Coordinates of C-alpha atoms in Angstrom, one line a residue:
X923 CA -18.7 -78.3 48.6
X924 CA -15.9 -80.7 49.5
X925 CA -16.1 -81.7 53.1
X926 CA -13.1 -84.0 53.5
X927 CA -9.6 -82.6 53.6
X928 CA -6.1 -83.4 54.5
X929 CA -5.9 -80.3 56.7
X930 CA -8.3 -77.7 58.0
X931 CA -7.1 -74.2 58.7
X932 CA -9.0 -72.0 61.1
X933 CA -8.3 -68.3 60.6
X934 CA -8.0 -66.1 57.6
X935 CA -5.2 -63.8 58.7
X936 CA -1.8 -63.8 57.1
X937 CA -0.8 -67.0 58.9
X938 CA -3.9 -68.8 58.0
X939 CA -3.7 -67.8 54.4
X940 CA 0.0 -68.5 54.3
X941 CA -0.1 -72.0 55.7
X942 CA -3.1 -72.8 53.4
X943 CA -1.0 -71.8 50.5
X944 CA 2.0 -73.7 51.7
X945 CA 0.1 -76.9 52.1
X946 CA -1.8 -76.5 48.8
X947 CA 1.6 -76.1 47.0
X948 CA 2.7 -79.4 48.6
X949 CA -0.4 -81.1 47.1
X950 CA -2.6 -81.4 50.2
X951 CA -6.3 -80.9 50.1
X952 CA -6.8 -77.8 52.3
X953 CA -9.9 -76.2 53.7
X954 CA -9.6 -72.7 55.2
X955 CA -12.4 -71.3 57.4
X956 CA -12.6 -67.6 58.5
X957 CA -15.6 -66.2 60.4
X958 CA -15.2 -62.7 58.9
X959 CA -13.1 -61.9 55.9
X960 CA -9.5 -62.5 54.9
X961 CA -7.2 -60.0 56.5
X962 CA -10.0 -58.5 58.7
X963 CA -8.1 -58.8 61.9
X964 CA -4.6 -57.9 63.0
X965 CA -3.1 -58.6 59.6
X966 CA -5.2 -56.0 57.9
X967 CA -4.7 -53.4 60.7
X968 CA -1.0 -53.6 61.2
X969 CA 1.7 -51.0 60.5
X970 CA 1.9 -52.4 57.0
X971 CA 5.6 -53.2 57.1
X972 CA 7.8 -56.2 56.5
X973 CA 10.7 -55.1 58.5
X974 CA 13.6 -56.7 60.4
X975 CA 12.5 -55.4 63.7
X976 CA 15.5 -53.4 64.9
X977 CA 14.0 -53.0 68.4
X978 CA 14.3 -56.8 68.9
X979 CA 18.0 -56.8 68.0
X980 CA 19.3 -56.4 71.6
X981 CA 17.1 -59.1 73.2
X982 CA 15.8 -61.4 70.4
X983 CA 18.4 -61.3 67.7
X984 CA 17.0 -64.5 66.1
X985 CA 13.7 -62.7 65.6
X986 CA 15.5 -59.9 63.8
X987 CA 17.4 -62.3 61.6
X988 CA 14.3 -64.4 60.8
X989 CA 12.2 -61.3 60.0
X990 CA 14.9 -59.8 57.8
X991 CA 15.4 -63.1 55.9
X992 CA 11.7 -63.6 55.4
X993 CA 11.2 -60.0 54.4
X994 CA 13.7 -60.7 51.6
X995 CA 11.7 -63.7 50.4
X996 CA 8.5 -61.6 50.5
X997 CA 10.1 -58.9 48.5
X998 CA 10.8 -61.5 45.8
X999 CA 7.5 -63.4 45.8
X1000 CA 5.3 -60.2 46.1
X1001 CA 7.4 -57.6 44.4
X1002 CA 4.3 -55.6 43.2
X1003 CA 2.9 -55.3 46.7
X1004 CA 6.1 -53.9 48.4
X1005 CA 7.4 -50.4 48.4
X1006 CA 10.4 -48.8 50.1
X1007 CA 9.9 -46.8 53.3
X1008 CA 13.0 -44.7 54.3
X1009 CA 13.0 -43.9 58.0
X1010 CA 14.3 -40.7 59.6
X1011 CA 15.2 -40.5 63.3
X1012 CA 15.8 -36.9 64.4
X1013 CA 18.3 -36.4 67.2
X1014 CA 17.7 -33.5 69.6
X1015 CA 20.5 -31.1 70.3
X1016 CA 20.2 -31.9 74.0
X1017 CA 21.1 -35.5 73.4
X1018 CA 24.5 -36.4 74.8
X1019 CA 27.4 -37.2 72.4
X1020 CA 27.9 -40.6 74.1
X1021 CA 24.2 -41.6 73.5
X1022 CA 24.5 -40.5 69.8
X1023 CA 27.6 -42.6 69.3
X1024 CA 26.0 -45.6 71.0
X1025 CA 22.9 -45.1 68.9
X1026 CA 24.8 -45.1 65.7
X1027 CA 26.7 -48.3 66.8
X1028 CA 23.3 -49.9 67.2
X1029 CA 22.3 -49.1 63.6
X1030 CA 25.6 -50.3 62.4
X1031 CA 24.7 -53.7 63.9
X1032 CA 21.3 -53.6 62.2
X1033 CA 23.1 -52.8 58.9
X1034 CA 24.3 -56.4 58.9
X1035 CA 20.7 -57.6 58.3
X1036 CA 19.8 -55.1 55.6
X1037 CA 21.2 -57.2 52.7
X1038 CA 18.9 -60.0 53.6
X1039 CA 15.9 -57.9 52.6
X1040 CA 17.5 -55.7 50.0
X1041 CA 17.6 -52.7 52.3
X1042 CA 20.0 -49.8 52.4
X1043 CA 22.4 -49.2 55.3
X1044 CA 21.8 -46.4 57.7
X1045 CA 23.3 -42.9 57.2
X1046 CA 24.1 -40.1 59.5
X1047 CA 22.9 -36.6 58.6
X1048 CA 23.8 -33.2 59.9
X1049 CA 21.2 -30.6 60.9
X1050 CA 21.1 -28.9 57.5
X1051 CA 20.8 -32.2 55.6
X1052 CA 18.0 -33.4 57.9
X1053 CA 16.0 -30.2 57.5
X1054 CA 16.6 -30.2 53.7
X1055 CA 14.9 -33.6 53.3
X1056 CA 12.2 -32.8 55.9
X1057 CA 11.8 -29.1 56.7
X1058 CA 9.0 -29.8 59.1
X1059 CA 11.3 -31.3 61.8
X1060 CA 11.5 -29.6 65.2
X1061 CA 13.8 -26.7 65.6
X1062 CA 15.7 -28.5 68.2
X1063 CA 17.0 -31.1 65.7
X1064 CA 20.8 -31.3 65.7
X1065 CA 21.3 -34.3 63.4
X1066 CA 19.5 -37.4 62.2
X1067 CA 19.9 -41.0 61.3
X1068 CA 18.2 -42.8 58.4
X1069 CA 17.5 -46.5 57.8
X1070 CA 15.5 -48.5 55.4
X1071 CA 12.4 -50.8 55.5
X1072 CA 9.7 -52.1 53.2
X1073 CA 6.0 -51.4 53.3
X1074 CA 3.2 -53.7 52.2
X1075 CA -0.6 -53.8 52.2
X1076 CA -1.3 -56.5 54.9
X1077 CA -4.8 -57.3 53.8
X1078 CA -3.7 -57.6 50.2
X1079 CA -0.9 -60.0 51.2
X1080 CA -3.6 -62.2 52.8
X1081 CA -5.7 -62.1 49.7
X1082 CA -2.8 -63.0 47.4
X1083 CA -1.9 -66.0 49.6
X1084 CA -5.5 -67.1 49.6
X1085 CA -6.0 -66.7 45.9
X1086 CA -2.9 -68.8 45.2
X1087 CA -4.0 -71.4 47.7
X1088 CA -7.3 -71.7 45.9
X1089 CA -5.7 -71.8 42.5
X1090 CA -3.8 -74.8 43.8
X1091 CA -6.9 -76.6 44.9
X1092 CA -7.7 -75.2 48.4
X1093 CA -11.2 -74.4 49.5
X1094 CA -11.5 -70.9 51.0
X1095 CA -14.6 -70.3 53.2
X1096 CA -15.2 -66.8 54.5
X1097 CA -18.0 -65.5 56.7
X1098 CA -18.3 -69.0 58.2
X1099 CA -17.6 -69.5 61.9
X1100 CA -16.5 -72.7 63.6
X1101 CA -19.2 -73.7 66.0
X1102 CA -17.9 -77.0 67.3
X1103 CA -15.0 -79.4 67.1
X1104 CA -15.6 -82.9 65.6
X1105 CA -14.1 -85.9 67.5
X1106 CA -13.3 -89.4 66.4
X1107 CA -12.8 -90.9 69.8
X1108 CA -10.3 -88.7 71.4
X1109 CA -8.9 -87.4 68.2
X1110 CA -9.9 -84.0 66.7
X1111 CA -11.3 -85.0 63.3
X1112 CA -12.7 -81.7 62.0
X1113 CA -15.1 -78.9 62.7
X1114 CA -18.8 -78.0 62.4
X1115 CA -19.6 -74.6 61.0
X1116 CA -22.3 -72.2 62.1
X1117 CA -24.5 -73.2 59.1
X1118 CA -24.3 -76.9 60.1
X1119 CA -21.7 -77.9 57.5
X1120 CA -19.2 -80.5 58.7
X1121 CA -15.6 -80.5 57.6
X1122 CA -13.3 -83.4 58.4
X1123 CA -9.5 -83.8 58.3
X1124 CA -6.8 -85.7 60.2
X1125 CA -5.2 -82.4 61.3
X1126 CA -6.8 -79.1 62.2
X1127 CA -4.6 -76.0 62.5
X1128 CA -5.7 -73.2 64.9
X1129 CA -4.2 -69.9 63.6
X1130 CA -7.0 -67.7 64.7
X1131 CA -4.8 -65.0 66.2
X1132 CA -6.4 -63.3 69.3
X1133 CA -9.4 -65.7 68.8
X1134 CA -7.1 -68.8 69.1
X1135 CA -8.0 -69.3 72.8
X1136 CA -11.7 -69.5 71.9
X1137 CA -11.1 -72.1 69.2
X1138 CA -8.9 -74.1 71.5
X1139 CA -11.6 -74.0 74.2
X1140 CA -14.0 -75.8 71.7
X1141 CA -11.7 -78.8 71.9
X1142 CA -11.4 -78.5 75.7
X1143 CA -7.8 -77.3 75.7
X1144 CA -6.2 -74.0 76.8
X1145 CA -4.2 -71.5 74.8
X1146 CA -2.9 -68.4 76.4
X1147 CA -2.0 -65.2 74.6
X1148 CA -1.3 -61.7 75.8
X1149 CA -3.4 -59.6 73.5
X1150 CA -2.0 -56.2 72.6
X1151 CA -4.1 -53.4 71.2
X1152 CA -2.5 -51.4 68.5
X1153 CA -4.0 -48.1 67.2
X1154 CA -3.0 -46.2 64.0
X1155 CA -4.2 -42.9 62.7
X1156 CA -4.7 -42.7 59.0
X1157 CA -4.0 -39.6 56.9
X1158 CA -5.4 -39.7 53.3
X1159 CA -2.3 -37.8 51.9
X1160 CA 1.4 -38.0 52.4
X1161 CA 2.5 -35.9 55.3
X1162 CA 6.2 -36.6 54.7
X1163 CA 8.1 -38.8 52.2
X1164 CA 10.1 -40.2 55.1
X1165 CA 8.9 -42.2 58.1
X1166 CA 9.6 -40.0 61.1
X1167 CA 10.3 -41.7 64.4
X1168 CA 9.8 -40.1 67.8
X1169 CA 9.8 -41.1 71.5
X1170 CA 6.4 -41.0 73.3
X1171 CA 5.9 -39.9 76.9
X1172 CA 6.4 -43.4 78.2
X1173 CA 9.7 -44.0 76.3
X1174 CA 8.2 -46.0 73.4
X1175 CA 9.0 -45.3 69.8
X1176 CA 6.2 -44.3 67.5
X1177 CA 6.4 -43.3 63.8
X1178 CA 4.7 -41.3 61.1
X1179 CA 4.9 -43.5 58.0
X1180 CA 4.2 -42.7 54.4
X1181 CA 2.1 -45.7 53.3
X1182 CA 0.8 -46.2 49.8
X1183 CA -0.8 -42.8 48.9
X1184 CA -1.5 -41.8 52.5
X1185 CA 0.2 -41.9 55.9
X1186 CA 0.0 -43.9 59.1
X1187 CA 0.8 -42.6 62.6
X1188 CA 1.3 -45.4 65.1
X1189 CA 1.3 -47.4 67.1
X1190 CA 0.0 -48.0 70.6
X1191 CA 0.7 -51.2 72.5
X1192 CA -1.6 -51.8 75.4
X1193 CA -2.9 -55.0 77.1
X1194 CA -6.4 -55.7 75.9
X1195 CA -8.9 -57.6 77.9
X1196 CA -12.0 -57.0 75.8
X1197 CA -13.7 -58.7 72.9
X1198 CA -11.5 -58.7 69.8
X1199 CA -14.7 -58.4 67.7
X1200 CA -15.4 -55.0 69.3
X1201 CA -12.5 -52.6 68.9
X1202 CA -12.6 -48.9 69.2
X1203 CA -9.9 -46.3 69.5
X1204 CA -10.1 -43.8 72.3
X1205 CA -9.3 -40.1 72.5
X1206 CA -6.5 -40.9 74.9
X1207 CA -4.9 -43.2 72.4
X1208 CA -5.2 -40.6 69.7
X1209 CA -3.7 -37.9 71.8
X1210 CA -0.9 -40.2 72.9
X1211 CA 0.2 -40.6 69.3
X1212 CA -0.2 -37.0 68.3
X1213 CA 1.7 -35.8 71.4
X1214 CA 4.6 -38.2 70.7
X1215 CA 5.1 -37.4 67.0
X1216 CA 4.7 -33.6 67.6
X1217 CA 8.0 -33.7 69.6
X1218 CA 9.8 -34.5 66.3
X1219 CA 7.4 -33.1 63.8
X1220 CA 5.4 -30.2 65.3
X1221 CA 3.4 -29.5 62.2
X1222 CA 1.5 -32.8 62.6
X1223 CA -1.6 -31.0 64.0
X1224 CA -1.9 -28.9 60.8
X1225 CA -2.7 -32.2 59.0
X1226 CA -6.1 -33.9 59.2
X1227 CA -6.3 -37.6 60.0
X1228 CA -9.6 -39.1 58.9
X1229 CA -9.9 -42.3 60.9
X1230 CA -8.3 -44.6 63.4
X1231 CA -7.7 -48.3 62.8
X1232 CA -7.4 -50.8 65.6
X1233 CA -6.0 -54.3 65.7
X1234 CA -5.1 -56.9 68.4
X1235 CA -1.8 -58.6 68.3
X1236 CA -1.8 -62.3 69.5
X1237 CA 1.4 -61.9 71.5
X1238 CA 3.0 -64.8 73.4
X1239 CA 1.8 -65.0 77.0
X1240 CA 4.1 -63.6 79.7
X1241 CA 3.4 -62.2 83.1
X1242 CA 5.2 -59.2 84.7
X1243 CA 6.6 -57.7 81.5
X1244 CA 5.7 -54.3 80.0
X1245 CA 3.8 -54.6 76.7
X1246 CA 6.7 -53.2 74.7
X1247 CA 9.1 -55.8 76.1
X1248 CA 7.0 -58.9 75.2
X1249 CA 8.5 -61.4 72.8
X1250 CA 7.6 -61.1 69.1
X1251 CA 8.6 -64.8 68.6
X1252 CA 6.0 -67.4 67.8
X1253 CA 5.0 -70.8 69.3
X1254 CA 3.5 -74.0 67.9
X1255 CA 1.6 -76.2 70.3
X1256 CA 0.5 -79.8 69.5
X1257 CA -2.4 -80.5 71.8
X1258 CA -2.1 -84.3 71.8
X1259 CA -0.8 -84.4 75.3
X1260 CA -3.7 -82.3 76.5
X1261 CA -6.3 -84.8 75.2
X1262 CA -6.8 -83.2 71.7
X1263 CA -4.6 -85.1 69.2
X1264 CA -5.1 -83.7 65.7
X1265 CA -5.3 -80.1 66.8
X1266 CA -2.2 -77.8 66.5
X1267 CA -2.1 -74.1 67.4
X1268 CA 0.3 -71.4 66.3
X1269 CA 0.3 -67.9 67.9
X1270 CA 2.6 -64.9 68.1
X1271 CA 5.1 -63.8 65.5
X1272 CA 5.2 -60.8 63.1
X1273 CA 3.9 -60.0 59.7
X1274 CA 7.4 -59.9 58.3
X1275 CA 8.1 -63.5 59.3
X1276 CA 4.7 -65.0 58.4
X1277 CA 6.1 -67.1 55.5
X1278 CA 8.8 -68.9 57.6
X1279 CA 6.3 -69.4 60.5
X1280 CA 3.8 -70.9 58.0
X1281 CA 6.6 -73.2 56.7
X1282 CA 7.3 -74.5 60.1
X1283 CA 3.6 -75.1 60.8
X1284 CA 3.1 -76.7 57.4
X1285 CA 6.0 -79.1 58.1
X1286 CA 4.1 -80.3 61.2
X1287 CA 0.8 -80.7 59.3
X1288 CA 2.3 -82.4 56.3
X1289 CA 4.1 -84.9 58.5
X1290 CA 0.8 -85.9 60.1
X1291 CA -0.6 -87.0 56.8
X1292 CA 2.6 -88.6 55.4
X1293 CA 3.3 -85.8 52.9
X1294 CA 7.1 -85.4 52.2
X1295 CA 7.0 -82.5 49.8
X1296 CA 9.2 -79.6 50.7
X1297 CA 8.2 -76.0 51.1
X1298 CA 8.2 -73.8 48.0
X1299 CA 6.6 -70.6 49.2
X1300 CA 9.9 -68.8 49.2
X1301 CA 10.4 -69.7 45.5
X1302 CA 6.9 -69.5 44.0
X1303 CA 5.7 -66.0 43.3
X1304 CA 2.4 -64.9 44.6
X1305 CA -0.4 -63.9 42.0
X1306 CA 0.7 -60.8 40.3
X1307 CA 4.4 -61.4 40.7
X1308 CA 4.6 -64.4 38.3
X1309 CA 5.7 -62.2 35.4
X1310 CA 7.6 -58.9 35.0
X1311 CA 5.6 -55.9 36.3
X1312 CA 3.7 -54.1 33.6
X1313 CA 4.7 -50.7 32.2
X1314 CA 2.2 -48.4 34.0
X1315 CA 2.1 -45.8 31.3
X1316 CA 1.6 -48.4 28.6
X1317 CA -1.3 -49.9 30.7
X1318 CA -2.9 -46.5 31.1
X1319 CA -2.5 -45.6 27.4
X1320 CA -3.7 -49.0 26.0
X1321 CA -6.8 -49.2 28.2
X1322 CA -7.5 -45.5 28.3
X1323 CA -7.6 -45.2 32.1
X1324 CA -6.2 -42.3 34.3
X1325 CA -2.5 -42.8 34.9
X1326 CA -2.9 -42.7 38.7
X1327 CA -5.6 -45.4 38.5
X1328 CA -3.2 -47.5 36.4
X1329 CA -0.5 -47.0 39.1
X1330 CA -2.8 -48.1 41.9
X1331 CA -4.2 -51.1 39.9
X1332 CA -0.6 -52.3 39.1
X1333 CA 0.4 -51.9 42.8
X1334 CA -2.4 -54.3 43.8
X1335 CA -2.7 -56.7 40.8
X1336 CA 0.9 -56.6 39.5
X1337 CA 1.3 -58.6 36.3
X1338 CA -2.4 -59.4 36.3
X1339 CA -3.4 -55.8 35.9
X1340 CA -3.9 -56.2 32.1
X1341 CA -6.0 -59.3 32.6
X1342 CA -8.3 -57.4 35.0
X1343 CA -8.7 -54.5 32.5
X1344 CA -9.3 -56.8 29.6
X1345 CA -12.0 -58.7 31.5
X1346 CA -13.7 -55.5 32.5
X1347 CA -14.1 -54.2 29.0
X1348 CA -15.1 -50.6 28.2
X1349 CA -17.5 -50.4 31.2
X1350 CA -14.8 -51.5 33.6
X1351 CA -12.6 -48.5 32.9
X1352 CA -14.8 -46.1 34.9
X1353 CA -13.5 -44.9 38.3
X1354 CA -15.7 -46.1 41.2
X1355 CA -13.6 -44.6 44.0
X1356 CA -11.8 -41.4 43.0
X1357 CA -9.9 -41.0 46.2
X1358 CA -7.8 -44.1 45.9
X1359 CA -8.6 -44.5 42.9
X1360 CA -10.3 -47.8 42.1
X1361 CA -11.6 -48.8 38.7
X1362 CA -14.9 -50.7 38.2
X1363 CA -13.1 -53.6 36.6
X1364 CA -11.0 -54.1 39.8
X1365 CA -14.1 -54.2 41.9
X1366 CA -15.7 -56.8 39.6
X1367 CA -12.5 -58.9 39.7
X1368 CA -12.5 -58.8 43.5
X1369 CA -16.0 -60.2 43.5
X1370 CA -15.5 -62.7 40.7
X1371 CA -11.9 -63.9 41.5
X1372 CA -11.1 -63.0 45.1
X1373 CA -14.2 -63.9 47.1
X1374 CA -15.5 -60.5 47.9
X1375 CA -19.1 -60.6 49.0
X1376 CA -19.6 -57.2 50.8
X1377 CA -18.4 -53.6 50.6
X1378 CA -16.0 -54.1 53.4
X1379 CA -14.6 -57.2 51.6
X1380 CA -14.1 -54.9 48.6
X1381 CA -12.3 -52.3 50.8
X1382 CA -9.8 -54.8 51.9
X1383 CA -9.1 -56.0 48.4
X1384 CA -9.0 -52.7 46.6
X1385 CA -8.8 -49.9 49.2
X1386 CA -12.1 -48.6 48.1
X1387 CA -13.5 -46.1 50.7
X1388 CA -10.0 -45.8 52.3
X1389 CA -9.3 -42.3 50.9
X1390 CA -10.2 -38.8 52.0
X1391 CA -14.0 -39.1 51.6
X1392 CA -14.0 -42.4 53.5
X1393 CA -16.7 -43.9 51.3
X1394 CA -19.0 -40.8 50.9
X1395 CA -18.7 -41.1 47.1
X1396 CA -17.9 -44.8 46.5
X1397 CA -20.0 -46.9 48.9
X1398 CA -23.1 -46.4 46.9
X1399 CA -21.2 -47.2 43.7
X1400 CA -19.8 -50.3 45.2
X1401 CA -23.3 -51.4 46.2
X1402 CA -24.4 -51.1 42.6
X1403 CA -21.4 -53.2 41.5
X1404 CA -22.3 -55.9 44.1
X1405 CA -25.9 -56.0 42.8
X1406 CA -24.7 -56.2 39.2
X1407 CA -22.6 -59.2 40.1
X1408 CA -25.6 -61.1 41.4
X1409 CA -26.0 -60.0 45.1
X1410 CA -29.7 -59.6 46.1
X1411 CA -31.0 -56.2 47.1
X1412 CA -31.5 -57.1 50.8
X1413 CA -27.9 -58.4 51.1
X1414 CA -26.6 -55.2 49.3
X1415 CA -28.5 -53.0 51.7
X1416 CA -27.1 -54.8 54.7
X1417 CA -23.6 -54.5 53.3
X1418 CA -24.0 -50.7 52.9
X1419 CA -25.2 -50.3 56.4
X1420 CA -22.4 -52.5 57.8
X1421 CA -19.8 -50.5 55.9
X1422 CA -21.3 -47.2 57.1
X1423 CA -21.2 -48.4 60.7
X1424 CA -17.6 -49.7 60.3
X1425 CA -16.4 -46.4 58.8
X1426 CA -18.2 -44.4 61.5
X1427 CA -16.5 -46.4 64.3
X1428 CA -13.1 -45.6 62.9
X1429 CA -13.9 -41.9 62.4
X1430 CA -15.2 -41.1 65.9
X1431 CA -11.7 -40.2 67.2
X1432 CA -11.2 -37.9 64.2
X1433 CA -14.5 -36.1 64.7
X1434 CA -13.1 -34.6 67.9
X1435 CA -10.6 -32.7 65.7
X1436 CA -13.7 -30.7 64.4
X1437 CA -13.8 -28.6 61.3
X1438 CA -13.6 -30.5 58.0
X1439 CA -14.0 -33.9 59.7
X1440 CA -17.4 -32.9 61.1
X1441 CA -18.5 -31.4 57.8
X1442 CA -17.4 -34.6 56.0
X1443 CA -19.4 -36.7 58.5
X1444 CA -22.5 -34.6 58.0
X1445 CA -22.2 -35.1 54.2
X1446 CA -21.8 -38.9 54.7
X1447 CA -24.8 -39.1 57.1
X1448 CA -27.0 -36.9 54.8
X1449 CA -26.1 -38.9 51.7
X1450 CA -26.9 -42.3 53.0
X1451 CA -29.2 -41.9 56.0
X1452 CA -31.3 -39.0 54.8
X1453 CA -31.4 -39.3 51.0
X1454 CA -30.7 -43.1 50.9
X1455 CA -32.9 -43.9 54.0
X1456 CA -30.4 -46.4 55.3
X1457 CA -31.4 -45.6 58.8
X1458 CA -34.2 -48.2 58.3
X1459 CA -31.9 -51.0 57.1
X1460 CA -31.4 -53.6 59.8

């Protein structure tokens, strides 16, 4: 393994993967280190939107503009990963006319940014029109406003950036933690990993998100963030074809969002003082979200959510502000004046603005090593977007796979879908995960081409085990695929147990709903812990 680089990147979230790609496209030798997996933190547990951030419009207009501009670039470089999300904001009949007019004026201001991201302007609907497009709205609805955003799979966006970085020469190391900082005199000259490997570079970039303070502490410097815990509830089917917004008991906006072939209800925003490696959703957080959305969509409790996801935002530090009022801007800190030249940290920001943030950080790193190449990440397509998107029906017919499996494969692999199917051959056309669905060839490609080494890695790359059964059917099949690709039996058994534990942690809040959720959990436990005897796997 190469141990000498021009730049070392610590953190495999969207910012780490994005800056690694940017630097690799400029011709630098890049090494990225991630202690878990790509997209395993906040990037993979976000609301899955590249939006302009309308709520920042009144106090951080530059954030809205930057996010909208970058969302437009992401739309073009990752066209297969994005999908339109139309929003619907019900307006209660008790709302004053003055408020409604002011509210519409606000959305007229946001309309100015929509062309930057190929979004549609807002519209105003009467009661009958609102109920026609979403009959489940509360009886008190008098009218509604719509606006437009784009959805994306956050984990898949990380993977695509990392794959492109690697294809341009970067070294991507996952499941490898930084244990120590290497010094050359006062200068930070690299890192030592938990397996003893030593990586050296003249510049080290700390983009570890909520873990950034820990990384900085290894170099004896201080980084402050205000971690914010965000919880989403996942529904395995569409609840509505529109994202419905509602006001929670504390005045915050929450939303029920159609996302891929399911739905997300989110999000909370609470200060977090715990360990970002140990995240759980509470019953209070679940009820907060359900209570809020029920004010606009009362039928929400008729639908069954199957798990809760939790992420921690690395928000910029500020004291005395409510969580919802914290800045969504970012900050880049050169630690030279603090006695750690060679170390640069970036924190904060939003998923929608990741590319421009990474460009700014890459400019800093490239200048340190005398590289004068300009950024090309807004021009160069990500893997899967380098050619016209395939005809889904033709893909399904040619390779004899179910149409919905072809749709989902093309949504993740884009123009590379045919290549994945060709490489998998006849055996690769089988469906491993019927809920999503996921084909065997896609799982093999994730292992062979995208660095997956565990079942949870496969889940982030393919959405395996994300559907209604939450892995009851497909975890065992994925284990067999890992073994067929060379993983030893002990490693596969550990992977199964880790995946079962991860799925259970997310399902605990859903079990309180009783009924089908409890029955599903009993089936899962019986299949793997009774029949499979995984209770004995350490």
